[in-house]
XYZ file of C-alpha atoms in Angstrom:
657
model
C 0.091 0.086 -0.058
C 2.837 2.542 0.546
C 3.737 3.520 -2.662
C 7.149 5.375 -1.282
C 8.197 2.132 0.433
C 7.732 0.613 -3.098
C 10.044 3.270 -4.512
C 12.338 3.287 -1.820
C 12.785 -0.655 -2.324
C 13.514 -0.423 -6.008
C 15.855 2.448 -5.507
C 17.878 0.453 -2.961
C 18.761 -2.023 -5.830
C 21.067 0.383 -7.164
C 24.878 0.445 -6.418
C 24.837 4.378 -6.941
C 21.995 4.980 -4.852
C 21.768 5.502 -1.153
C 20.584 2.657 1.013
C 19.856 1.821 4.871
C 22.486 2.693 7.241
C 26.104 2.026 5.431
C 28.823 1.532 7.828
C 31.833 3.692 8.240
C 34.219 0.939 8.549
C 37.413 0.135 6.414
C 36.544 -0.309 2.771
C 35.848 -3.888 2.292
C 38.167 -6.265 0.618
C 37.890 -9.826 0.794
C 41.173 -11.190 -0.266
C 43.674 -9.093 -2.489
C 45.530 -11.603 -4.438
C 48.224 -10.243 -6.891
C 47.070 -6.649 -6.326
C 43.462 -7.925 -7.220
C 39.986 -7.769 -5.018
C 39.102 -11.186 -4.566
C 35.319 -11.641 -4.469
C 33.637 -13.179 -1.402
C 32.854 -16.881 -1.525
C 29.134 -15.967 -1.574
C 29.491 -14.299 -5.186
C 29.456 -16.401 -8.389
C 31.643 -13.896 -10.772
C 31.740 -14.827 -14.766
C 33.309 -12.930 -17.254
C 34.533 -10.102 -14.686
C 38.276 -9.352 -15.260
C 40.493 -8.715 -12.137
C 39.585 -5.724 -10.184
C 42.478 -3.511 -8.989
C 43.158 -3.400 -5.366
C 43.531 0.100 -5.511
C 40.068 1.027 -5.807
C 39.698 0.067 -1.892
C 41.670 2.972 -1.193
C 39.961 5.472 -3.830
C 36.474 4.342 -4.409
C 36.172 2.409 -1.428
C 35.640 5.754 0.845
C 32.477 6.734 -1.212
C 30.823 3.470 0.109
C 32.112 4.253 3.557
C 29.135 5.897 5.085
C 25.984 4.916 7.073
C 22.574 6.437 7.343
C 20.112 6.164 10.142
C 16.009 5.909 10.006
C 13.484 5.839 12.569
C 11.848 2.939 13.530
C 9.916 4.025 16.749
C 9.809 6.118 19.889
C 10.091 4.380 23.240
C 6.834 4.659 25.116
C 8.226 5.249 28.432
C 10.986 8.051 27.661
C 12.138 10.371 25.059
C 14.316 7.909 23.372
C 14.445 6.729 19.352
C 14.608 3.457 18.277
C 16.574 3.524 14.835
C 17.888 1.270 12.135
C 21.848 1.726 11.345
C 24.639 -0.321 10.225
C 27.781 -0.411 11.938
C 29.079 -3.739 10.674
C 27.844 -5.797 7.627
C 23.970 -4.981 7.817
C 21.350 -2.658 9.412
C 20.380 -3.125 12.737
C 18.254 -1.731 15.495
C 19.797 0.854 17.959
C 18.561 2.651 20.952
C 19.473 6.446 21.060
C 18.429 8.069 24.352
C 19.216 11.676 23.456
C 19.534 13.714 20.502
C 23.007 13.223 19.616
C 23.331 10.779 22.228
C 25.231 7.267 21.659
C 23.744 4.717 19.540
C 23.187 1.173 21.702
C 23.114 -1.615 19.309
C 19.878 -4.316 20.184
C 19.936 -6.731 17.319
C 23.024 -8.654 15.767
C 22.387 -10.708 12.960
C 24.004 -11.686 9.671
C 20.738 -10.427 7.799
C 19.381 -6.799 8.082
C 16.669 -5.645 10.591
C 15.261 -2.387 9.416
C 12.216 -2.161 11.654
C 10.886 -2.409 14.666
C 8.184 -1.432 17.325
C 8.219 -1.298 21.032
C 5.394 -2.926 23.140
C 3.045 0.251 23.789
C 2.462 -0.550 27.362
C 5.798 -0.158 28.980
C 8.084 -0.736 26.324
C 9.510 -4.034 27.916
C 9.701 -5.699 24.481
C 10.055 -4.749 20.821
C 8.600 -6.969 17.847
C 10.730 -6.836 14.605
C 10.774 -8.801 11.212
C 13.716 -10.163 9.487
C 14.349 -12.520 6.523
C 17.219 -14.618 5.578
C 19.348 -14.317 2.678
C 17.165 -11.595 1.108
C 14.403 -14.120 0.376
C 11.875 -11.880 1.779
C 10.143 -14.464 3.774
C 9.894 -12.525 6.893
C 9.428 -13.731 10.423
C 7.987 -11.948 13.277
C 10.363 -11.903 16.403
C 10.203 -10.304 19.827
C 13.264 -8.785 21.603
C 13.082 -8.445 25.222
C 14.436 -5.117 26.411
C 15.910 -6.410 30.060
C 17.790 -9.522 28.906
C 18.315 -9.197 24.952
C 16.784 -12.507 24.311
C 15.027 -12.757 21.047
C 12.063 -15.278 20.357
C 10.784 -16.225 16.893
C 6.900 -15.459 16.980
C 5.991 -16.895 13.640
C 6.351 -20.571 12.168
C 9.714 -20.008 10.435
C 8.706 -20.889 6.746
C 5.789 -18.309 5.574
C 5.801 -15.006 4.756
C 4.677 -12.572 7.381
C 4.142 -8.799 7.371
C 4.034 -7.021 10.497
C 0.858 -4.601 11.259
C -0.285 -1.992 13.668
C -0.827 -2.600 17.442
C -4.120 -2.879 19.140
C -5.259 0.240 20.787
C -5.309 -1.431 24.182
C -1.397 -2.350 23.108
C -1.223 -6.021 23.729
C -2.149 -7.611 20.276
C -0.610 -7.157 17.114
C -2.313 -7.653 13.680
C -0.368 -8.802 10.702
C -0.701 -10.705 7.272
C 0.710 -14.399 6.656
C 1.260 -16.911 3.847
C 1.081 -19.805 6.364
C -2.131 -21.355 5.050
C -1.666 -21.464 1.381
C 1.776 -20.018 0.513
C 0.322 -17.275 -1.490
C -2.774 -15.573 0.086
C -1.976 -13.200 2.762
C -4.375 -14.031 5.666
C -5.007 -11.724 8.750
C -3.590 -12.879 11.896
C -3.507 -11.844 15.465
C -1.463 -12.291 18.258
C -0.385 -11.210 21.955
C 3.391 -11.481 21.286
C 4.128 -11.717 25.092
C 2.327 -15.144 24.423
C 2.887 -16.518 21.103
C 0.447 -19.297 22.005
C -2.027 -16.772 21.657
C -1.520 -16.438 17.872
C -4.415 -17.220 15.558
C -6.177 -16.735 12.183
C -8.793 -14.239 12.332
C -9.567 -14.045 8.522
C -9.001 -15.856 5.419
C -8.482 -13.750 2.232
C -7.530 -14.266 -1.389
C -4.350 -12.659 -3.130
C -1.335 -10.849 -1.760
C -2.548 -7.123 -1.677
C -3.956 -7.119 1.913
C -2.652 -5.072 4.841
C -4.081 -4.282 8.207
C -4.108 -0.405 8.644
C -5.115 0.185 12.338
C -7.707 -0.749 15.162
C -10.695 1.000 16.224
C -10.211 2.700 19.590
C -12.339 0.063 21.130
C -10.327 -2.934 19.703
C -13.312 -4.096 18.088
C -12.419 -3.679 14.268
C -9.659 -3.835 12.177
C -9.033 -1.506 9.211
C -7.981 -3.475 6.245
C -6.715 -2.387 3.175
C -7.073 -4.458 -0.291
C -4.838 -3.518 -3.171
C -5.664 -4.735 -6.522
C -3.229 -2.580 -8.254
C -1.235 1.108 -8.003
C -4.946 2.823 -8.829
C -7.397 0.487 -7.389
C -7.774 -0.526 -3.479
C -10.508 -0.758 -1.068
C -11.138 -0.301 2.513
C -12.684 -3.188 4.843
C -13.995 -3.187 8.657
C -13.135 -6.572 10.301
C -14.611 -7.914 13.255
C -11.882 -8.940 15.608
C -14.076 -11.423 17.307
C -15.824 -13.185 14.399
C -13.484 -12.104 11.435
C -16.041 -11.204 9.233
C -15.384 -8.200 7.111
C -17.600 -5.362 6.017
C -17.095 -3.067 2.975
C -16.190 0.409 4.054
C -15.559 1.741 0.650
C -17.860 1.101 -2.796
C -16.524 -1.886 -4.689
C -18.831 -0.898 -7.768
C -18.203 2.249 -8.362
C -17.608 3.728 -11.669
C -14.175 5.428 -10.851
C -11.249 3.369 -9.733
C -9.775 4.673 -6.475
C -6.808 4.237 -4.776
C -6.561 4.351 -0.797
C -2.975 4.713 0.958
C -2.427 5.298 4.615
C -5.396 5.008 6.798
C -6.262 5.534 10.636
C -9.335 5.746 12.912
C -10.118 9.047 14.474
C -9.643 9.195 18.222
C -13.715 8.935 18.584
C -13.638 6.124 16.274
C -16.652 7.904 14.300
C -14.536 8.128 11.111
C -11.182 7.297 9.210
C -8.504 9.423 7.883
C -7.101 8.269 4.642
C -4.699 9.216 1.737
C -7.072 8.928 -1.460
C -6.983 9.858 -5.276
C -10.967 9.825 -5.380
C -11.939 12.475 -7.536
C -8.339 13.830 -8.128
C -5.292 13.249 -9.798
C -3.268 13.044 -6.388
C -3.791 11.437 -3.399
C -5.111 13.916 -0.884
C -5.819 13.667 2.861
C -9.389 13.181 3.603
C -11.763 12.075 6.132
C -14.517 9.429 5.836
C -17.164 9.618 8.501
C -18.418 5.881 9.236
C -21.938 6.836 9.244
C -22.036 8.462 5.702
C -18.809 6.664 4.147
C -18.396 10.023 2.248
C -14.854 11.583 2.158
C -14.187 15.098 3.117
C -11.090 16.518 1.516
C -8.619 18.129 3.987
C -5.889 19.330 1.638
C -7.711 20.886 -1.063
C -5.446 23.401 -1.876
C -2.376 20.938 -2.464
C -1.916 19.738 -6.015
C 0.847 17.176 -4.973
C 0.435 13.562 -3.429
C -0.042 13.336 0.039
C 2.665 10.332 0.730
C 1.990 9.501 4.360
C 1.063 10.499 7.465
C 0.647 9.836 11.080
C -1.876 11.009 13.872
C -1.230 11.673 17.504
C -1.985 9.224 20.066
C -4.815 11.696 21.642
C -5.775 12.493 18.112
C -5.163 16.097 17.927
C -2.550 16.335 15.420
C -1.968 14.986 12.089
C 1.117 15.296 10.168
C 1.756 14.493 6.793
C 4.181 14.777 3.837
C 3.824 15.838 0.305
C 5.740 15.138 -2.624
C 6.266 18.249 -4.847
C 8.198 17.090 -7.863
C 10.046 14.930 -5.962
C 10.686 17.176 -2.894
C 9.257 16.266 0.620
C 7.268 18.872 2.469
C 6.005 18.348 5.780
C 2.662 19.497 7.353
C 0.840 19.232 10.449
C -2.861 19.917 10.803
C -4.934 20.614 13.845
C -7.805 18.095 13.339
C -10.309 20.056 15.527
C -10.305 23.103 13.256
C -8.884 21.244 10.021
C -6.318 23.884 9.785
C -2.224 23.484 9.261
C -0.047 24.855 11.802
C 2.971 26.937 11.312
C 6.396 24.948 11.348
C 9.921 26.422 10.967
C 11.837 25.775 7.716
C 13.382 22.347 7.811
C 16.355 21.011 5.523
C 15.097 20.217 1.884
C 15.286 16.635 1.348
C 13.501 13.222 1.288
C 11.143 12.723 4.423
C 10.039 9.344 5.723
C 9.454 7.522 8.887
C 6.902 10.009 10.198
C 6.322 8.992 13.965
C 4.486 11.139 16.875
C 6.008 10.646 20.364
C 3.194 9.769 22.802
C 3.511 13.426 24.239
C 1.491 14.492 21.321
C 3.834 17.106 20.228
C 7.279 15.533 19.264
C 7.271 14.649 15.707
C 9.862 12.205 14.808
C 11.057 11.667 11.191
C 13.957 10.551 8.907
C 15.601 13.070 6.059
C 18.013 12.733 3.277
C 19.287 15.006 0.691
C 22.188 15.137 -1.822
C 24.697 16.047 1.091
C 23.462 14.234 3.753
C 23.168 9.980 3.916
C 20.232 10.018 6.008
C 19.448 10.854 9.793
C 16.535 10.957 12.455
C 15.139 14.194 13.419
C 12.482 15.389 16.113
C 10.314 18.630 15.824
C 8.466 19.914 18.897
C 5.268 21.322 16.881
C 4.487 23.388 20.116
C 7.749 25.051 20.432
C 9.048 25.045 16.956
C 12.697 22.845 18.182
C 14.125 21.013 15.795
C 16.578 18.614 17.089
C 18.886 16.046 15.349
C 19.347 12.971 16.956
C 21.747 11.153 14.646
C 24.581 12.142 12.726
C 25.746 9.836 10.265
C 29.515 9.913 9.309
C 30.785 9.803 6.108
C 34.389 9.077 4.840
C 34.042 11.789 1.819
C 33.211 15.473 3.186
C 29.772 16.056 1.401
C 29.767 19.873 1.397
C 30.616 20.120 -2.288
C 28.527 17.175 -3.469
C 26.074 18.548 -6.280
C 22.626 19.162 -5.734
C 20.068 17.978 -8.261
C 19.128 20.149 -11.102
C 15.399 19.435 -12.118
C 15.180 18.974 -16.057
C 12.477 18.357 -18.481
C 12.290 16.969 -22.060
C 9.583 16.330 -24.604
C 8.984 12.660 -25.782
C 7.920 11.069 -28.903
C 4.118 12.221 -28.480
C 4.649 15.609 -26.875
C 4.586 14.386 -23.212
C 6.778 16.060 -20.917
C 9.103 14.001 -18.920
C 11.348 15.353 -16.073
C 14.429 13.889 -14.153
C 16.928 14.862 -11.782
C 20.620 15.625 -13.238
C 23.732 15.764 -11.286
C 26.786 17.465 -13.039
C 30.574 16.652 -12.134
C 32.587 19.532 -10.654
C 34.204 22.111 -12.768
C 37.505 20.426 -12.471
C 36.259 18.082 -15.367
C 36.206 20.073 -18.977
C 34.689 19.238 -21.906
C 31.634 17.327 -22.742
C 30.925 14.957 -19.946
C 29.662 10.857 -20.240
C 26.295 10.506 -19.050
C 25.167 7.702 -16.856
C 21.189 7.282 -16.999
C 19.898 5.782 -13.771
C 16.383 4.218 -14.357
C 14.225 3.766 -11.085
C 12.308 0.633 -10.354
C 8.759 0.051 -9.590
C 7.708 0.703 -12.177
C 5.533 2.607 -9.512
C 8.261 4.542 -8.237
C 9.923 7.743 -8.188
C 13.567 9.135 -8.339
C 13.850 11.714 -5.623
C 16.863 13.806 -5.185
C 18.148 12.025 -2.196
C 21.818 11.111 -1.173
C 23.713 9.246 -4.121
C 26.277 7.376 -1.928
C 28.513 5.460 -4.284
C 27.168 7.537 -7.101
C 29.228 10.396 -5.949
C 32.453 8.644 -7.040
C 31.158 8.710 -10.574
C 30.487 12.423 -10.371
C 33.537 13.676 -8.636
C 36.503 11.035 -9.591
C 35.365 9.833 -12.986
C 33.763 12.956 -14.278
C 30.242 10.873 -15.232
C 27.270 13.034 -15.246
C 24.202 11.274 -13.884
C 20.196 11.618 -14.660
C 17.764 10.196 -12.959
C 14.612 9.999 -15.163
C 10.888 9.796 -14.060
C 9.495 8.054 -17.084
C 5.693 7.667 -17.649
C 4.637 5.187 -15.077
C 6.525 6.702 -12.436
C 4.396 7.972 -9.495
C 4.099 11.643 -8.105
C 2.867 13.298 -11.240
C -0.781 12.168 -10.781
C -2.452 8.691 -11.512
C -3.110 9.692 -15.277
C 0.533 9.598 -15.751
C 1.210 6.504 -13.591
C -0.741 4.563 -15.889
C 0.705 5.482 -19.053
C 2.777 2.411 -19.359
C 0.562 -0.413 -18.490
C -0.121 -3.487 -20.794
C 0.358 -2.846 -24.188
C 1.743 0.842 -23.680
C 4.964 -0.713 -22.420
C 7.020 0.565 -25.267
C 6.065 4.122 -25.069
C 8.114 4.169 -21.711
C 11.402 3.012 -23.721
C 10.533 5.839 -26.255
C 10.781 8.210 -23.345
C 14.304 7.205 -22.520
C 15.180 7.489 -26.302
C 13.952 11.103 -26.157
C 16.068 11.683 -23.370
C 18.863 10.780 -25.513
C 17.859 13.366 -28.092
C 17.710 15.879 -25.196
C 21.360 14.925 -24.003
C 22.447 15.855 -27.647
C 21.089 19.489 -27.250
C 23.266 20.055 -24.476
C 26.855 21.328 -24.564
C 28.055 19.858 -21.768
C 26.907 16.502 -22.297
C 28.546 13.741 -24.511
C 25.826 11.912 -26.383
C 28.341 9.989 -28.123
C 29.209 8.383 -24.536
C 26.045 6.974 -22.798
C 25.583 4.185 -20.333
C 22.349 2.942 -18.857
C 21.637 1.125 -15.512
C 18.777 0.349 -13.391
C 17.231 -1.948 -10.595
C 14.138 -4.184 -10.870
C 11.851 -2.650 -13.209
C 14.415 -0.151 -13.902
C 17.057 -3.385 -14.834
C 14.176 -4.373 -17.465
C 14.214 -0.895 -18.784
C 17.733 -1.056 -18.916
C 17.587 -4.256 -20.732
C 14.853 -2.965 -23.058
C 16.874 0.126 -24.082
C 19.941 -1.974 -24.876
C 17.825 -3.880 -27.026
C 16.005 -1.258 -29.062
C 18.416 1.641 -28.823
C 21.635 -0.224 -28.759
C 23.245 2.268 -31.387
C 22.510 5.181 -28.927
C 24.489 3.651 -25.917
C 28.142 2.577 -25.060
C 27.119 -0.078 -22.250
C 24.455 -1.059 -19.488
C 24.366 -2.121 -16.207
C 21.417 -4.401 -15.609
C 20.620 -4.949 -11.750
C 18.026 -7.587 -11.068
C 15.767 -6.986 -14.194
C 13.270 -8.749 -16.217
C 14.765 -10.046 -19.590
C 11.125 -11.561 -20.373
C 7.736 -10.361 -18.767
C 6.342 -13.589 -19.638
C 8.951 -15.937 -17.743
C 8.815 -13.280 -15.095
C 5.447 -13.347 -14.549
C 5.505 -17.089 -14.399
C 7.949 -17.386 -11.929
C 7.874 -14.552 -9.626
C 6.556 -15.455 -6.301
C 2.927 -16.201 -6.306
C 1.510 -13.896 -3.478
C 2.881 -10.843 -5.742
C 2.100 -12.206 -9.260
C -1.666 -10.877 -9.761
C -0.390 -7.546 -8.541
C 1.919 -7.560 -11.431
C -0.160 -8.576 -13.948
C -2.293 -5.513 -13.509
C 0.726 -3.547 -14.636
C 2.527 -5.588 -17.087
C -0.436 -7.454 -18.870
C -1.734 -10.891 -18.100
C 0.511 -13.355 -19.883
C -2.156 -15.852 -19.841
C -3.873 -13.732 -22.654
C -2.961 -14.824 -25.994
C -3.060 -11.393 -27.301
C -0.886 -9.954 -24.407
C 1.330 -12.820 -24.166
C 2.356 -12.404 -28.091
C 2.894 -8.574 -27.334
C 5.235 -9.400 -24.317
C 7.125 -12.153 -26.074
C 7.408 -9.708 -29.029
C 9.135 -7.210 -27.145
C 11.365 -9.173 -24.523
C 14.517 -8.407 -24.583
C 15.351 -12.170 -24.284
C 13.911 -12.684 -27.860
C 15.496 -10.016 -29.659
C 19.093 -10.910 -28.058
C 20.395 -10.254 -31.521
C 20.001 -6.617 -31.122
C 22.010 -6.023 -28.325
C 25.314 -5.224 -29.537
C 26.997 -3.398 -26.643
C 28.794 -4.679 -23.464
C 26.390 -5.467 -20.538
C 26.903 -5.937 -16.644
C 24.288 -8.310 -15.109
C 23.818 -8.289 -11.417
C 21.358 -10.796 -9.483
C 20.521 -12.358 -5.974
C 20.049 -15.888 -6.132
C 17.309 -15.643 -3.336
C 15.221 -12.846 -5.314
C 11.393 -13.531 -4.733
C 10.584 -10.775 -6.956
C 12.747 -10.956 -10.096
C 13.732 -14.795 -10.255
C 18.120 -15.370 -10.925
C 16.694 -17.150 -14.122
C 15.844 -13.547 -15.850
C 19.268 -12.543 -15.144
C 21.285 -15.790 -16.318
C 19.327 -16.400 -19.296
C 19.964 -12.944 -20.546
C 23.712 -13.345 -19.718
C 24.200 -16.979 -21.079
C 22.678 -15.662 -24.450
C 24.755 -12.699 -24.714
C 27.832 -14.958 -24.102
C 26.746 -17.234 -26.629
C 26.422 -14.623 -29.213
C 29.981 -13.447 -28.115
C 28.629 -9.872 -26.758
C 30.850 -8.652 -23.915
C 28.957 -9.536 -20.618
C 30.160 -9.434 -16.907
C 27.816 -11.632 -14.429
C 27.647 -11.240 -10.729
C 25.265 -13.386 -8.506
C 25.421 -13.154 -4.577
C 24.376 -16.553 -3.087
C 23.165 -14.808 -0.042
C 21.048 -11.809 -1.472
C 17.762 -11.265 -2.995
C 16.320 -8.108 -4.585
C 19.387 -5.888 -4.431
C 22.264 -6.323 -2.107
C 22.093 -5.508 1.439
C 25.350 -6.809 3.013
C 28.014 -4.296 2.646
C 30.936 -6.981 1.577
C 28.786 -7.816 -1.527
C 27.870 -4.098 -2.250
C 31.619 -2.980 -2.386
C 32.561 -5.792 -4.662
C 29.568 -4.755 -6.965
C 30.552 -1.549 -6.812
C 34.029 -1.920 -7.412
C 33.281 -4.152 -10.515
C 30.909 -1.594 -11.768
C 33.391 1.049 -11.649
C 35.829 -0.918 -13.721
C 33.241 -1.947 -16.235
C 32.454 1.607 -16.711
C 36.042 2.806 -17.110
C 36.450 0.082 -19.877
C 33.160 0.467 -21.766
C 32.036 4.123 -20.975
C 35.060 6.144 -20.321
C 37.156 5.170 -23.487
C-alpha cells in the first residue's frame, strides 16, 4: 500500500543510490591476490576481469558511510529506536538523547530494518527479519531487559507486521502460512506466542492491516488490486467477518493509501485519489462513508501521515516534484499549523511521540546520507538525533537539477541531473539511472557511491521519471500499462535526443543502468536503442515479462499482471514475447554487466542468468555477478562493495574510453 516504500525498495537495488545504514568502517576487501580484489565466497563471478585492489583506497571511501532511519519512539521516555549499520548489515539501535550514543540491540547476519516497542511499558520490541534476501519475513520479540530474542511466527511463511491494538497488547499481521500465496489476517499477543490465531482468510497478496478501532472491536484492512485500485474493509475482531467500507462497484477506480481511525472512532483519516489526480488527505465518516477532503489546496501527492495518540494533530508529507514537504494539521479545526523551515530533502518514517507534540522523522538529501530528527510542534524546536558519518566530505556534493524534455508524443518527462565538478572540462559522459517499481519515483536523495562517478570519474548522472512513475498524477502513472509498455522505452530515447542538445553532455558516451523494473528498462533500451549507448548495467532486471510473471512468487503475481499485462491472455502474451529483450538478443550489441541475487523472490535469478548466457553465446561482452546470500538487491556491505568496484571497472572500460 505504501507507494513511497515501493519506490525506496526499488531504488535500494542500485549501487549508485543510498541504502539503509551503510557502515563507516574500513572499505571492504575480501582477499587481495596479486594486487586484485578477490570476491567473497558468496559471489558467483563470470566474465569479470581482475579488479585492481587500488580501488579500495579511492572508490572505497565513497562506500564508507552510514545512514539512520527512525523505527519508533520509546513509550516510556524520550528515546528513539533507529535502524543503522555498524558492521555488515543494518540493525536496531537505541538512542536516548538527541545526538547521543547509539546502543546496538540486534546482531544478525541479515538486516533488521524495522521494529516497534510494546506500547504498554516498552518491555519488548517486535521486529521482522528474513534470511538471505528471500523476503520470507518472520516476526520476532526482543526482550529489552535481557536481550533475548523469540521467534513468533512459523519460520517458513511470509509474515508482514501490522499495527498494535489500541489497548496495546495485540498485533495484527498478514501471513501466507495457510496457502503460501494468500496473505491472511492473523492476530497475536507477542508476550504469549500461543495466542497467535487466524482471524480472517483472504485471497491474494495485496492485503494489509492499517489500524485498530479505539475499542479494538474492528481492524481497518486495506485491499490493493493495483496502483490505482484499492478498497478498505472493517473486520470484526471477534468473528473475523469483514464489512465493505469503500464502494467496490464505483465507476471510478480509486486508490487508498495510509488509513487511521479518528480518536473517537467515528471516522477514518485516509489518503486517496478519489475525484483527483493526486492522493489527498481526507476524512471518511463511518456513518455516511463519504470522504471530506482536507488538503484541497495542495496539488501534489500526500505520501503518508501519522496521527497523535490523542488524535489532536495529524502530520503528513507531500511530494512536490520529488522534494518532500512536511505539514501538521490541527484536527479539531482542520487547519495547518505554522512550522519552522526544515532542511530540504526526502522525508520518511513519520512517528509521533506519545506526548503528542514531538514528531520524529528521517531525512536525506544530496549532502546528507540520512538521519533522524524530531520537531516539537508546540515550540518549533528542531533537534537532530543522529549524525551519520561519511568518509568523504559531502559539502561539495552537487545538488540535483530538475530537467525536462519532450517525448515522442509531446508528453513532458522530467528527471534529475547531477553534474560533475568544474575540474572536468569538455563534454561529459552520461550514466542514465532508471528507477524501479515501475510505480516509483527518483527523488533527489543521497547518491552514496554515485558521488564517485561524479567527483572522480567525471560522469554526469541523470535520474529520469518516465511515464508510469508516481508523483505526477494517476493518469501519468497509468501511461505504461499493458500494451503501452514500449512508450516508456521511447521516453529514454527522447532523453538521448535531449542529451544531444546539451553542450556539456556527450551524446556519444551514454551508459544506462537500473534495478528491478529499472533493470528491465535497461535491458529494453540496450535492445532497441543499442546504437545510442556505449554499455549498460542491469541489476535484478526482467529479461522477459512472460517468464518473469510465470516465475515471480505467487503472492505477488496478480498485482504485477495488472501493471504488465496478463501473460495468460494470448494477445498480451504475444505482445510481451515480441518486445522481450530475451527474444531480441541479436539486437544487443553493446557490453553489459548483469547483477542478480540468487534468493530474489520478485525477479527470479533465472531472468538474469538467461540474458547473460544468451549474450555470452553470441559473443557480446557480458559480465555476470550473482550473490548466493542476497535477494532483490544487495544489502550486505561486502557484496555491495564488490558490486561497486566491478561497476567502476566496467564503466572505465566501456563508457570512459
